[in-house]
PDB file of C-alpha atoms and ligand atoms in Angstrom:
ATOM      1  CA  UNK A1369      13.294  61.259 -19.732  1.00  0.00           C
ATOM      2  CA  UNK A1370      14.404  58.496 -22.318  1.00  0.00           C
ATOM      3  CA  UNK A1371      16.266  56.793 -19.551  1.00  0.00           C
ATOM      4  CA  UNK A1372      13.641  56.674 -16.641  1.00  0.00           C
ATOM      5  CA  UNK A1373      11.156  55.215 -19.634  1.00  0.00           C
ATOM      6  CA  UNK A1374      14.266  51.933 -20.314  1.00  0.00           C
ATOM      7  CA  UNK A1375      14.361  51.981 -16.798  1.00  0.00           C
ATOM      8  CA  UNK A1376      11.013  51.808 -16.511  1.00  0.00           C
ATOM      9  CA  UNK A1377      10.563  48.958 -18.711  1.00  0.00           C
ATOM     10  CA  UNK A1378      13.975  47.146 -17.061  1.00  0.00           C
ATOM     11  CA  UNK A1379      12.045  47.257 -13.979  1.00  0.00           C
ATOM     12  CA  UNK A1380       8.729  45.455 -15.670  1.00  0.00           C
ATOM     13  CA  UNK A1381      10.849  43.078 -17.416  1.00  0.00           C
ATOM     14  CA  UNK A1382      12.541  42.203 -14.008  1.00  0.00           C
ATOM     15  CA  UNK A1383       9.504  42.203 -11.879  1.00  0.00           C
ATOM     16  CA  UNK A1384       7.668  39.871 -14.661  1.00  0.00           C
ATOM     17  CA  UNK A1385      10.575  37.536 -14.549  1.00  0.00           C
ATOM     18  CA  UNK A1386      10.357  37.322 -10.538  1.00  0.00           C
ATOM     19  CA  UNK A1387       6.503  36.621 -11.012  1.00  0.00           C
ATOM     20  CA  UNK A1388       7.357  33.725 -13.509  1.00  0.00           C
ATOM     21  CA  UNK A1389      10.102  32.395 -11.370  1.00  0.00           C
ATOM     22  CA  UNK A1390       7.786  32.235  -8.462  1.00  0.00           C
ATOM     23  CA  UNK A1391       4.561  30.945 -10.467  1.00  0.00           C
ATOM     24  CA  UNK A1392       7.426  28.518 -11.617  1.00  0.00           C
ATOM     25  CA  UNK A1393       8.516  27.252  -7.921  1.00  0.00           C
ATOM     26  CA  UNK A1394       5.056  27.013  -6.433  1.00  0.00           C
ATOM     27  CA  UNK A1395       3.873  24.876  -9.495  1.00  0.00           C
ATOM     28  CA  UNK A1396       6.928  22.811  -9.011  1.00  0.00           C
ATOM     29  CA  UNK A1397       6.309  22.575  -4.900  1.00  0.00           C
ATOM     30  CA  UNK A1398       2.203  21.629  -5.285  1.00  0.00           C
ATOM     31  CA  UNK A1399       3.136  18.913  -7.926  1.00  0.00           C
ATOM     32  CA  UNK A1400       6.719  17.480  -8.492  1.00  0.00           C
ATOM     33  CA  UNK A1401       7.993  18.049  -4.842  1.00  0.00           C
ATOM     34  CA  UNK A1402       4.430  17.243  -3.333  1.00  0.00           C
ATOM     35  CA  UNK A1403       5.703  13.639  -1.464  1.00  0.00           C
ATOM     36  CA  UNK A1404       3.197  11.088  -1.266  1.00  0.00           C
ATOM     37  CA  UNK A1405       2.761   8.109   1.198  1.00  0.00           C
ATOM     38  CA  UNK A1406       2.273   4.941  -1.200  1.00  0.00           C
ATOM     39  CA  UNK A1407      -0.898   3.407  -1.041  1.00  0.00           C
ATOM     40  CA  UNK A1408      -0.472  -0.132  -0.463  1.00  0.00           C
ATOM     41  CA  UNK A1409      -3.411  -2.787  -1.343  1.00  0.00           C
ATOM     42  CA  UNK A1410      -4.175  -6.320  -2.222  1.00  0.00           C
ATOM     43  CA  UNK A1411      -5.175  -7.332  -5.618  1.00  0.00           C
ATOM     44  CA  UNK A1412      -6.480 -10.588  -6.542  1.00  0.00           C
ATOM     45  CA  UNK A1413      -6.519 -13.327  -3.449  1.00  0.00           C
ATOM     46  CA  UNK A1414      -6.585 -16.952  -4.715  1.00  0.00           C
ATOM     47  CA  UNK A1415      -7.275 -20.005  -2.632  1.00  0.00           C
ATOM     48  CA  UNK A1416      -4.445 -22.503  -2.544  1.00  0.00           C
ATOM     49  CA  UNK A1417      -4.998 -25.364   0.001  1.00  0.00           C
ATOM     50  CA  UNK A1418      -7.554 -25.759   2.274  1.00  0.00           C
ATOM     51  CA  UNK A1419      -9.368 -27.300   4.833  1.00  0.00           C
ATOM     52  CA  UNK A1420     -11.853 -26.651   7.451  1.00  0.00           C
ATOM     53  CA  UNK A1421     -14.193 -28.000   9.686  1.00  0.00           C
ATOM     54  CA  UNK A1422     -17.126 -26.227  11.242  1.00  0.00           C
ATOM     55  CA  UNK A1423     -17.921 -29.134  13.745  1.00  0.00           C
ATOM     56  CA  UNK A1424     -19.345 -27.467  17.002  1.00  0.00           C
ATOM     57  CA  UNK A1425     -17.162 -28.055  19.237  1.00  0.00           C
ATOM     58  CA  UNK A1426     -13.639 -27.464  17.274  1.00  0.00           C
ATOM     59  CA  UNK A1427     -14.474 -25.436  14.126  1.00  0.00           C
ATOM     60  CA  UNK A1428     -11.380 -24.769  12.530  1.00  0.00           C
ATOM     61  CA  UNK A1429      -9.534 -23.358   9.484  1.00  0.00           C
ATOM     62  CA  UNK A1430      -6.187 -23.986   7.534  1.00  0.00           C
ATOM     63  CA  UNK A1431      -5.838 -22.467   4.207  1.00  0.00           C
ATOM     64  CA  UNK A1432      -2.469 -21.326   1.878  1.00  0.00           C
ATOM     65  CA  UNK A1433      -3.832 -18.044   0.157  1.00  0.00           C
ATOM     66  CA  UNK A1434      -1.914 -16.395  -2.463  1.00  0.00           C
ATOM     67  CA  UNK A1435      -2.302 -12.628  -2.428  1.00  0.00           C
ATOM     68  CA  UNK A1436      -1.064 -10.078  -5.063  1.00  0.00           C
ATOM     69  CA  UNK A1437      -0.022  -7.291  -3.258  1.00  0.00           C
ATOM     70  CA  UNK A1438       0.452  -3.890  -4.929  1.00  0.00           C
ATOM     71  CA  UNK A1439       2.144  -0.404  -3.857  1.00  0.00           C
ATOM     72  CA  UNK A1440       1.251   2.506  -5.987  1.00  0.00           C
ATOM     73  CA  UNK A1441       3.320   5.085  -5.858  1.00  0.00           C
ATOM     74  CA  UNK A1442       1.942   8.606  -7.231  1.00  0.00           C
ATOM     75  CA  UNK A1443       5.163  11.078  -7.150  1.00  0.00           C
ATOM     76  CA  UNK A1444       7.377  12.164  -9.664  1.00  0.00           C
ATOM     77  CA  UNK A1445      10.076   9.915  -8.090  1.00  0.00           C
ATOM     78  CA  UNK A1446      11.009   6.143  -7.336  1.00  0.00           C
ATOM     79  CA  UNK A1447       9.968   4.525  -4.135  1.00  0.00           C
ATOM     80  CA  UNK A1448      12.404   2.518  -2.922  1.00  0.00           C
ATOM     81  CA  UNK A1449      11.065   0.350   0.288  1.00  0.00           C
ATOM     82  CA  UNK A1450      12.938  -1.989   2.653  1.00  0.00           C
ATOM     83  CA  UNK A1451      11.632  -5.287   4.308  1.00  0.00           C
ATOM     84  CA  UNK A1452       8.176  -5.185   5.805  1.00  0.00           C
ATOM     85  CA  UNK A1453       5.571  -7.351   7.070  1.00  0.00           C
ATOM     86  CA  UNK A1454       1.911  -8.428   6.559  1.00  0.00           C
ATOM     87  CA  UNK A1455      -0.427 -10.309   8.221  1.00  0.00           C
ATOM     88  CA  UNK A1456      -3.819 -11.724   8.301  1.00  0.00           C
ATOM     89  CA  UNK A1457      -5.948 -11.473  11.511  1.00  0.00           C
ATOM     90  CA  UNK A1458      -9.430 -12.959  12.393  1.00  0.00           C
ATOM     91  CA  UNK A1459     -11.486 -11.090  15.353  1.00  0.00           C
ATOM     92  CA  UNK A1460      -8.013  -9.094  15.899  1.00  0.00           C
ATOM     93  CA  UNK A1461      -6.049 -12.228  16.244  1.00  0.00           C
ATOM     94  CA  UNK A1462      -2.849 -12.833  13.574  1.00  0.00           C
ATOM     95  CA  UNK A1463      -4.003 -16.381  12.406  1.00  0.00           C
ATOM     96  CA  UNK A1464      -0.855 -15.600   9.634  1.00  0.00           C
ATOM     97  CA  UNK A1465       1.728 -13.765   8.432  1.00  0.00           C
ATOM     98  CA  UNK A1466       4.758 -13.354   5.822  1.00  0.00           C
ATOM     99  CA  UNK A1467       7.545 -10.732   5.418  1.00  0.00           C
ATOM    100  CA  UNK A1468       7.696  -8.390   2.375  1.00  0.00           C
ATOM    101  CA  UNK A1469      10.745  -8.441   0.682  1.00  0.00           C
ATOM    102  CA  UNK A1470      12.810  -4.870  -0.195  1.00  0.00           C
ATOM    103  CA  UNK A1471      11.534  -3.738  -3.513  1.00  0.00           C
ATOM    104  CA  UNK A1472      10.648  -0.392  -6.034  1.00  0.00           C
ATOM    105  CA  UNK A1473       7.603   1.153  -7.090  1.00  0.00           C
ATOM    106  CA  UNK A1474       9.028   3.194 -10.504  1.00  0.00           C
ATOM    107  CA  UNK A1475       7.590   6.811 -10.065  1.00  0.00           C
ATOM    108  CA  UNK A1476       4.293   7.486 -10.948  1.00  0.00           C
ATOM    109  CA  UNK A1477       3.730   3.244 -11.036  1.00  0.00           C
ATOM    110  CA  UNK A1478       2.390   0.197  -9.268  1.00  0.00           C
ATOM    111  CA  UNK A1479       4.664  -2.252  -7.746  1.00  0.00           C
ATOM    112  CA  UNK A1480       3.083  -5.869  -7.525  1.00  0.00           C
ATOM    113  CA  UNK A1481       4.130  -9.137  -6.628  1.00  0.00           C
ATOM    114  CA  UNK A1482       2.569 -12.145  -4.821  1.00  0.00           C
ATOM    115  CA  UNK A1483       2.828 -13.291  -1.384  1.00  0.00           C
ATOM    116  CA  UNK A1484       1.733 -16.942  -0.329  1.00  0.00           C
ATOM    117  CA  UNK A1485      -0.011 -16.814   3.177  1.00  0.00           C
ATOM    118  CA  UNK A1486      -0.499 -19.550   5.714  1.00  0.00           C
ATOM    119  CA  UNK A1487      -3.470 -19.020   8.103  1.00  0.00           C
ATOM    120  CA  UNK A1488      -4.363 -21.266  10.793  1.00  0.00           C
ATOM    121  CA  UNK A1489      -7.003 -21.015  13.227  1.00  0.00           C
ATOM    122  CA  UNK A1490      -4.353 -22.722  15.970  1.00  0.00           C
ATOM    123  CA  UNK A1491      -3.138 -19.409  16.401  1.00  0.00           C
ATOM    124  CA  UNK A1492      -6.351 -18.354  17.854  1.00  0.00           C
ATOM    125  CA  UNK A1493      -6.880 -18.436  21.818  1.00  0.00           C
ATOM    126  CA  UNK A1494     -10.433 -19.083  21.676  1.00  0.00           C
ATOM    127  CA  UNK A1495     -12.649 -20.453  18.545  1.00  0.00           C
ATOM    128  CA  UNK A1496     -15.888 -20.057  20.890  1.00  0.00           C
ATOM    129  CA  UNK A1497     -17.563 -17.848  18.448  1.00  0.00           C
ATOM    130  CA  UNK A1498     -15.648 -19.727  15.003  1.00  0.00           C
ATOM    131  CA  UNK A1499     -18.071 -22.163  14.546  1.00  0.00           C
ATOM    132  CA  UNK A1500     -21.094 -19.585  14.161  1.00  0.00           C
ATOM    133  CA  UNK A1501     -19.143 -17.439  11.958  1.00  0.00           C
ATOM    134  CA  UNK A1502     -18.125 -20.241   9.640  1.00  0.00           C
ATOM    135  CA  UNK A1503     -21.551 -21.838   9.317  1.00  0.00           C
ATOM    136  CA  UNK A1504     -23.038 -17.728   8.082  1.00  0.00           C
ATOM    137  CA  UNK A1505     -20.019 -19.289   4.746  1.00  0.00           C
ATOM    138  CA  UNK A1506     -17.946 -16.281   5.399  1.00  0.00           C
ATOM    139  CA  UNK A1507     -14.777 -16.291   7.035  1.00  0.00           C
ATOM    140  CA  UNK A1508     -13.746 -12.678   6.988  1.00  0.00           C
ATOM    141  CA  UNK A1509     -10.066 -12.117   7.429  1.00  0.00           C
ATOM    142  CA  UNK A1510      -8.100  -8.285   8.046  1.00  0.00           C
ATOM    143  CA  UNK A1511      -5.100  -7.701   6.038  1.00  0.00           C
ATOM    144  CA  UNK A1512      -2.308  -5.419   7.446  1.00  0.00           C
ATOM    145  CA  UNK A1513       1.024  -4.560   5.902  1.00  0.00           C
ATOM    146  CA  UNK A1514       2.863  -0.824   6.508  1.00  0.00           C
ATOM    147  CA  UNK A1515       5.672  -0.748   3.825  1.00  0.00           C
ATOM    148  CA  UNK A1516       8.326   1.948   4.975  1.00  0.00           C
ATOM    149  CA  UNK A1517      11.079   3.467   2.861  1.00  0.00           C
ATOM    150  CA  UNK A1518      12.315   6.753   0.654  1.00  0.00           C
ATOM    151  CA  UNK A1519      10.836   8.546  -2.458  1.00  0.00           C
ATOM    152  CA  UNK A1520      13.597   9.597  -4.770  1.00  0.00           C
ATOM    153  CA  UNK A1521      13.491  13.405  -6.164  1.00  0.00           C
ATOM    154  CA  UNK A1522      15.621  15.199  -8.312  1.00  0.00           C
ATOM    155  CA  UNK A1523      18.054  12.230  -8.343  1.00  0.00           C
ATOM    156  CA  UNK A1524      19.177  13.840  -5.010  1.00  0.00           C
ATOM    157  CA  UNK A1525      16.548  14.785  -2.518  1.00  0.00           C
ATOM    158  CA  UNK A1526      15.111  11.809  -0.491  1.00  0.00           C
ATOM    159  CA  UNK A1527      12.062  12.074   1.360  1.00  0.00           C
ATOM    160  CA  UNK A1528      10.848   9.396   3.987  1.00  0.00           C
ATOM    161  CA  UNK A1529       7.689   8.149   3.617  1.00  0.00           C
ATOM    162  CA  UNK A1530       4.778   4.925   4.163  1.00  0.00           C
ATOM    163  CA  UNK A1531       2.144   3.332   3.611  1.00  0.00           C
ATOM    164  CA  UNK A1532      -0.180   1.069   5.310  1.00  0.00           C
ATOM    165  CA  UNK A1533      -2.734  -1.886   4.000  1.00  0.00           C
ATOM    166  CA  UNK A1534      -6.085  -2.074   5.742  1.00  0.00           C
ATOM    167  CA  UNK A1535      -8.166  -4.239   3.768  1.00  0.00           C
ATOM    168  CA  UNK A1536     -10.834  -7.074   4.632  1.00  0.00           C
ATOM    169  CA  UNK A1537     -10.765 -10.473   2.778  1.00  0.00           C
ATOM    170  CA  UNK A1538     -14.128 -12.506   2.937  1.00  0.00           C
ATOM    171  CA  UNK A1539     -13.465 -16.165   1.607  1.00  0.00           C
ATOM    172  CA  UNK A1540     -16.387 -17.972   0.938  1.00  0.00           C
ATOM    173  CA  UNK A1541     -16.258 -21.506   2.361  1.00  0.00           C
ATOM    174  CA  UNK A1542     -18.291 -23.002  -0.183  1.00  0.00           C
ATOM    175  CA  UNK A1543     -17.123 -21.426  -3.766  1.00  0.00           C
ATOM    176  CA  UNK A1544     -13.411 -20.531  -2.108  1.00  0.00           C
ATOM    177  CA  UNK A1545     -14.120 -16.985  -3.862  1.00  0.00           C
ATOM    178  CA  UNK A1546     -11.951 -14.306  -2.003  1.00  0.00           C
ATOM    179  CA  UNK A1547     -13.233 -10.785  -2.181  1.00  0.00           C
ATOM    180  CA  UNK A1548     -11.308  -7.809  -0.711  1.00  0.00           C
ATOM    181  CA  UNK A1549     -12.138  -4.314   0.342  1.00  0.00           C
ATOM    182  CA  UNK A1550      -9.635  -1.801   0.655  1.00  0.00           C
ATOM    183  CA  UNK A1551      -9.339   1.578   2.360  1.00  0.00           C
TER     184      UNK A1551
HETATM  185  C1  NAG B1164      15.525  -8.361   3.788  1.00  0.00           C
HETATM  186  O1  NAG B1164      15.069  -9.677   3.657  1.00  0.00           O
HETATM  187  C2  NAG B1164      15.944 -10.521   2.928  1.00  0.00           C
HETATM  188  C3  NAG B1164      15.237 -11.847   2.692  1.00  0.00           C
HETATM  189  O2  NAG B1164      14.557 -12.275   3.828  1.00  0.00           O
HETATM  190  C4  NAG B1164      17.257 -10.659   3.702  1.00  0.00           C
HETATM  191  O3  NAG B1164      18.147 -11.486   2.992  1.00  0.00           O
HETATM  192  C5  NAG B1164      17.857  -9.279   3.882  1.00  0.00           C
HETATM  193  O4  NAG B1164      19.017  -9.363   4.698  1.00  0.00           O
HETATM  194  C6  NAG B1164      16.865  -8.329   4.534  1.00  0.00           C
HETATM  195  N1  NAG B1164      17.393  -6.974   4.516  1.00  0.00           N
HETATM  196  C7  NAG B1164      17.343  -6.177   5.581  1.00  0.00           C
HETATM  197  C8  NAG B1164      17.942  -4.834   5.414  1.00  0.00           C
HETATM  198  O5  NAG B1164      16.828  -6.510   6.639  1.00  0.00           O
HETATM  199  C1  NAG B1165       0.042 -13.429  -8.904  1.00  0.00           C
HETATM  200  O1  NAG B1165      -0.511 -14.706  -9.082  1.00  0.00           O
HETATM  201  C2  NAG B1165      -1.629 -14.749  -9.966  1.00  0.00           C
HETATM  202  C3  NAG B1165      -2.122 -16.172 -10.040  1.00  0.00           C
HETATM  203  O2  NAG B1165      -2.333 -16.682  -8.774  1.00  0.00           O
HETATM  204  C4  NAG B1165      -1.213 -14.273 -11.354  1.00  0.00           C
HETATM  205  O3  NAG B1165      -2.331 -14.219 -12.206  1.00  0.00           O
HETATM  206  C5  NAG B1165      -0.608 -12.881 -11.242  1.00  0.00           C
HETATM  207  O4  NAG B1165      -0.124 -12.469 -12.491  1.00  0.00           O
HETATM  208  C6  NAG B1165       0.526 -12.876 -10.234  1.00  0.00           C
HETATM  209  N1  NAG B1165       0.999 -11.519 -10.090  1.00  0.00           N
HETATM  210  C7  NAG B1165       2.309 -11.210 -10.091  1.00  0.00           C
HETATM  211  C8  NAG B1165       2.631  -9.773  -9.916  1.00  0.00           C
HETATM  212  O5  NAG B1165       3.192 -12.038 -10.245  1.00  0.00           O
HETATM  213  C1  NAG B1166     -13.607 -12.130  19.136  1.00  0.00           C
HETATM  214  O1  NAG B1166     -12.711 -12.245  20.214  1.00  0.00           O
HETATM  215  C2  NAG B1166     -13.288 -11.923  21.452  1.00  0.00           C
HETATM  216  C3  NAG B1166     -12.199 -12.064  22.503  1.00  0.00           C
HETATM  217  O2  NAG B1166     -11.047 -11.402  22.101  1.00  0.00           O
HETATM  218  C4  NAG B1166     -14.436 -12.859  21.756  1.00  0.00           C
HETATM  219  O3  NAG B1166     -15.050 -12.483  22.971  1.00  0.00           O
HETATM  220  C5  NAG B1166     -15.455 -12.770  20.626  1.00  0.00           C
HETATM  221  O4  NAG B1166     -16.461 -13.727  20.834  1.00  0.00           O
HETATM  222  C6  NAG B1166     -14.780 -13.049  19.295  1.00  0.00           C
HETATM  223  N1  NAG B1166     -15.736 -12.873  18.203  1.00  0.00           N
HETATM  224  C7  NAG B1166     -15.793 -13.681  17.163  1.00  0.00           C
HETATM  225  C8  NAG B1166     -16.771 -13.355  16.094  1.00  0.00           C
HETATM  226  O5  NAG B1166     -15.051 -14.681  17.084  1.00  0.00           O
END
């Protein structure tokens, strides 16, 4: 009888300790192995040269913008990304872009770093509808960038992931304020 009872109680002990281990591993899997996509934005967008003209009949834009770009990586790990690109489109067409040099978002941090922009409107086909756009003040601009590369785990396990920018810029003509929106 005295040995069934230890045995018993072995058999608790051991079935607790399973129970832990497992609470243990499913904690670990919903939050330290959980692999995130970065989420890539743009900070603060500063006017650098410019020059436009919204005379009817060839309204046009040229304008250096500086752009902080930032990658925010949530995981327990470091991102490590390789070259990428961004560019700036107006009514869907690039009117600029620049590539994104290799970098590392520390884990559970921000990466940032500026980017300087040319955007022309000689890259567009047609400026029919330019001219009414820019006289409203607004230009409004689409920023794209996907930044691709590995999140760090564990020091050994890699996991690929990415993250893409989809923000709007609206740069006023007059006060050369850029605001952005990002998803
Ligand atoms: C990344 O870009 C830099 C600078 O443009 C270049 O020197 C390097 O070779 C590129 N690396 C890869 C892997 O493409
Ligand atoms: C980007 O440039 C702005 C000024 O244009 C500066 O305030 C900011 O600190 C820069 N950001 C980085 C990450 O260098
Ligand atoms: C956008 O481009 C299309 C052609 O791709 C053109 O028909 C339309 O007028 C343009 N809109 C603006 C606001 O420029």
């Amino acid at each position: 009888m005295k040995g069934s009872g230890n045995n018993t109680k072995c058999l608790a002990n051991l079935a607790a300790f399973v129970i832990f281990q497992v609470a243990v591993i499913l904690i670990l899997a919903f939050t330290v192995m959980r692999v995130r996509g970065p989420k890539v934005r743009l900070g603060v967008v500063t006017v650098d040269s410019f020059s436009t003209s919204n005379d009817a009949s060839s309204p046009s834009f040229n304008m250096r913008l500086i752009a902080e770009v930032t990658v925010k990586n949530t995981n327990f790990g470091d991102f490590k990304y390789g070259n990428g690109t961004m560019s700036l489109a107006y009514n869907g067409t690039v009117v600029g872009d620049i590539a994104i040099v290799k970098g590392r978002a520390k884990a559970r941090d921000t990466a940032k770093f500026n980017v300087t922009i040319d955007v022309t409107s000689d890259r567009l086909a047609s400026t029919a509808s330019l001219g009414t756009d820019m006289n409203s003040g607004v230009l409004t601009l689409r920023g794209d960038a996907k930044v691709k590369g590995k999140v760090k785990l564990l020091k050994v396990m890699k996991r690929k992931r990415s993250g893409v920018m989809d923000c709007s810029l609206s740069v006023n003509l007059a006060t050369r304020a850029v605001t952005t929106k990002c998803k």
